[in-house]
Tab-separated table of C-alpha atoms in Angstrom:
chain	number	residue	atom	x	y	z
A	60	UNK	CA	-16.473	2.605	13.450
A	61	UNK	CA	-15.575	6.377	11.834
A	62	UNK	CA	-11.489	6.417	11.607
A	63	UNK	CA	-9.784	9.143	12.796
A	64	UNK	CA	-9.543	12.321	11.279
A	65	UNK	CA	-7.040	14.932	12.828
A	66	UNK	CA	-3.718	14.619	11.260
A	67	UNK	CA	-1.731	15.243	14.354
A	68	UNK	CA	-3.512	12.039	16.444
A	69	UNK	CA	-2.875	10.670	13.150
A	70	UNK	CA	1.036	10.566	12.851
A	71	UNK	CA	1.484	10.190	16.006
A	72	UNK	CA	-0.193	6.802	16.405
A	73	UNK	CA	0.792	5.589	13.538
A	74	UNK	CA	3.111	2.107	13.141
A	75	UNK	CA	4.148	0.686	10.234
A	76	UNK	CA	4.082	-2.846	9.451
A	77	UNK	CA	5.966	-4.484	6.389
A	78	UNK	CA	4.387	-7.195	4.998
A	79	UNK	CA	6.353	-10.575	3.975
A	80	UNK	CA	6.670	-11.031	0.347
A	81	UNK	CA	6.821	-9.026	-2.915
A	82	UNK	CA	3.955	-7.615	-4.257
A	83	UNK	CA	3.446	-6.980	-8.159
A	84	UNK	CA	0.485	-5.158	-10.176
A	85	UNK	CA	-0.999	-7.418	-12.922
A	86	UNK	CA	-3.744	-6.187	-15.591
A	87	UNK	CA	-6.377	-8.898	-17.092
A	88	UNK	CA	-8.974	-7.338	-19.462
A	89	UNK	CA	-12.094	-9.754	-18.087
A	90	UNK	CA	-13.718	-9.044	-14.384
A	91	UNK	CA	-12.397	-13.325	-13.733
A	92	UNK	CA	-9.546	-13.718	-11.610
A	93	UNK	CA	-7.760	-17.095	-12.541
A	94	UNK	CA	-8.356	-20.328	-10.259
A	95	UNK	CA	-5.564	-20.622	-7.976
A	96	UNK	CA	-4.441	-17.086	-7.381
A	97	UNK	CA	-5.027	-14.997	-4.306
A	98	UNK	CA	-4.395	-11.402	-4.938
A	99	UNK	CA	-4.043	-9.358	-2.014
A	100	UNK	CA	-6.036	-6.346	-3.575
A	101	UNK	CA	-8.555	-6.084	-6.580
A	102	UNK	CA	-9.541	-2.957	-8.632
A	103	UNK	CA	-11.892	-2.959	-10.887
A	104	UNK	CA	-11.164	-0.145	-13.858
A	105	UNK	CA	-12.326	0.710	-17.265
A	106	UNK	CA	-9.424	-1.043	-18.876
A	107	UNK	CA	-9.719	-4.336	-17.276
A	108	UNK	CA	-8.766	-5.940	-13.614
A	109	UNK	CA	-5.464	-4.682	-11.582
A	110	UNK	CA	-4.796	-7.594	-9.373
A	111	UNK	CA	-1.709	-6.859	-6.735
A	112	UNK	CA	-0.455	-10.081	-5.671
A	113	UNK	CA	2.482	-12.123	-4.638
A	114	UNK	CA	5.712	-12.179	-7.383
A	115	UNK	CA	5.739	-15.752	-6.902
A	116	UNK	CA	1.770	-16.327	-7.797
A	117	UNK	CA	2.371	-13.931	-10.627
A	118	UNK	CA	5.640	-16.029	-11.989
A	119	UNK	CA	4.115	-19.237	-11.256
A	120	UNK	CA	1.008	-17.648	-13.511
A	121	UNK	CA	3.015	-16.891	-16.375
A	122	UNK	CA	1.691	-13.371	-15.553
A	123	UNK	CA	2.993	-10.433	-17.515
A	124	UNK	CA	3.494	-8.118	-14.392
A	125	UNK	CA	5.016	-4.318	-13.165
A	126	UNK	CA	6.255	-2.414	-10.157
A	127	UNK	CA	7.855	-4.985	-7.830
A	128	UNK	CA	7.288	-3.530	-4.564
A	129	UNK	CA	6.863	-4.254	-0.733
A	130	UNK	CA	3.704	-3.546	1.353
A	131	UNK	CA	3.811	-1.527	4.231
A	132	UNK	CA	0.691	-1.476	6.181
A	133	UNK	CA	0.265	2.148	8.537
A	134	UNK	CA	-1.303	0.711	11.821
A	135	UNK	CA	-4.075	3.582	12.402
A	136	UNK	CA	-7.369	3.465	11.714
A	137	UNK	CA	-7.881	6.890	9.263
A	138	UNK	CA	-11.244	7.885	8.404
A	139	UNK	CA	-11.626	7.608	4.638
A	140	UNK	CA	-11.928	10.939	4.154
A	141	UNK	CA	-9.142	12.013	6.589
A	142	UNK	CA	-6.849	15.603	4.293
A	143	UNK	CA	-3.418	15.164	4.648
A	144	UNK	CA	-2.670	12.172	5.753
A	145	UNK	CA	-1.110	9.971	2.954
A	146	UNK	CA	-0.140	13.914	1.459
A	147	UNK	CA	2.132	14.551	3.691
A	148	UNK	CA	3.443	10.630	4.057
A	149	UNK	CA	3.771	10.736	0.254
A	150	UNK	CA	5.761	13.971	0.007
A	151	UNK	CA	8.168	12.907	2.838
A	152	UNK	CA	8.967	9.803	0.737
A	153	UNK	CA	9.068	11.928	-2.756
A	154	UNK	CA	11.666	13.967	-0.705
A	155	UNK	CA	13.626	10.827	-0.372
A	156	UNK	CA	13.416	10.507	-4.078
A	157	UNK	CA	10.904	7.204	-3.332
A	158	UNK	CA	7.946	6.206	-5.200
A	159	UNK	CA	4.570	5.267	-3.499
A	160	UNK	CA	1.646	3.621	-4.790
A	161	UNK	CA	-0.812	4.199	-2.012
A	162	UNK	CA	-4.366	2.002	-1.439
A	163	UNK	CA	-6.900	3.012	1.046
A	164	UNK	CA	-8.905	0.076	2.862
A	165	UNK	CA	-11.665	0.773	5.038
A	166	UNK	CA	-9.328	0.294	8.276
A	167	UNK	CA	-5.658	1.191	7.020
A	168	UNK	CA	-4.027	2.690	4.466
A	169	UNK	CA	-1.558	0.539	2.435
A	170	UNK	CA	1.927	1.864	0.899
A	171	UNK	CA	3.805	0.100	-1.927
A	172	UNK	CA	7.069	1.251	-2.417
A	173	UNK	CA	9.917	0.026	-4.172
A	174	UNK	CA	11.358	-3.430	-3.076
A	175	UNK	CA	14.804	-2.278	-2.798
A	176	UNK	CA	13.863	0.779	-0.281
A	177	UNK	CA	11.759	-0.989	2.202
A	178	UNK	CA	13.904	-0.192	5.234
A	179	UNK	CA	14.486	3.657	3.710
A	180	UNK	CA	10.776	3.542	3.911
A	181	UNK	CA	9.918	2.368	7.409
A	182	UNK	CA	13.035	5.119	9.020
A	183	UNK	CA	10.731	7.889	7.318
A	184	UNK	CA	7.650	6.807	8.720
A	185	UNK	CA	8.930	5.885	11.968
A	186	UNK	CA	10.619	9.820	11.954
A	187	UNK	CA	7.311	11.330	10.726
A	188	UNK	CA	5.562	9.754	13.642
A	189	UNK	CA	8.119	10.735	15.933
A	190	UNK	CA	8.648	14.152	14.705
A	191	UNK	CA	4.452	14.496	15.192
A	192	UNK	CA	3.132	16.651	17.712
């Protein structure tokens, strides 16, 4: 079930999916997330609970929340301890003067970038796979 771990196979397999919706990151200082919400991700830190979840759950909440962004899921399984990878994907989009917030599951690695340079996005990391050798 190991992911892969040479860069090369790594960006040049890679797809990117975006996901519907936009995301936000929400802070609550106890370890309970509220009835009724379904947060896409859950972190568990020091200073309390960052949920990232829909806008909409977050509005419909009354949730105080930051950094409305869109999900972009890269569709290759990297090992969790793969060097490089979400470097080099991070530089290209710093180049591009684009923020990422990157979150590692066990099977993908998920990107959130800002909402209003989704399709900026996805043209990079359709290039960087292309550009691969």
């Amino acid at each position: 079930m190991s992911g892969e771990h040479d860069l090369n196979i790594l960006l040049r397999s890679m797809s990117a999916t975006l996901i519907d919706g936009t995301f936000v990151f929400v802070t609550l200082p106890e370890r309970e997330i509220p009835d009724g919400l379904s947060p896409r991700m859950v972190f568990q830190e020091a200073e309390g609970t960052t949920l990232i979840l829909l806008k909409s759950e977050a509005e419909a909440h009354a949730m105080a929340y930051e950094f409305p962004s869109r999900m972009i899921t890269l569709n290759v399984h990297s090992a969790l301890d793969a060097v490089g990878f979400i470097a080099l994907i991070a530089t290209k989009l710093a180049a591009a003067g684009m923020g990422v917030n990157p979150v590692a599951g066990f099977f993908h690695d998920h990107l959130f970038i800002p909402e209003d340079r989704a399709d900026d996005a996805i043209a990079i990391l359709k290039q960087i796979a292309s550009d691969a050798v």
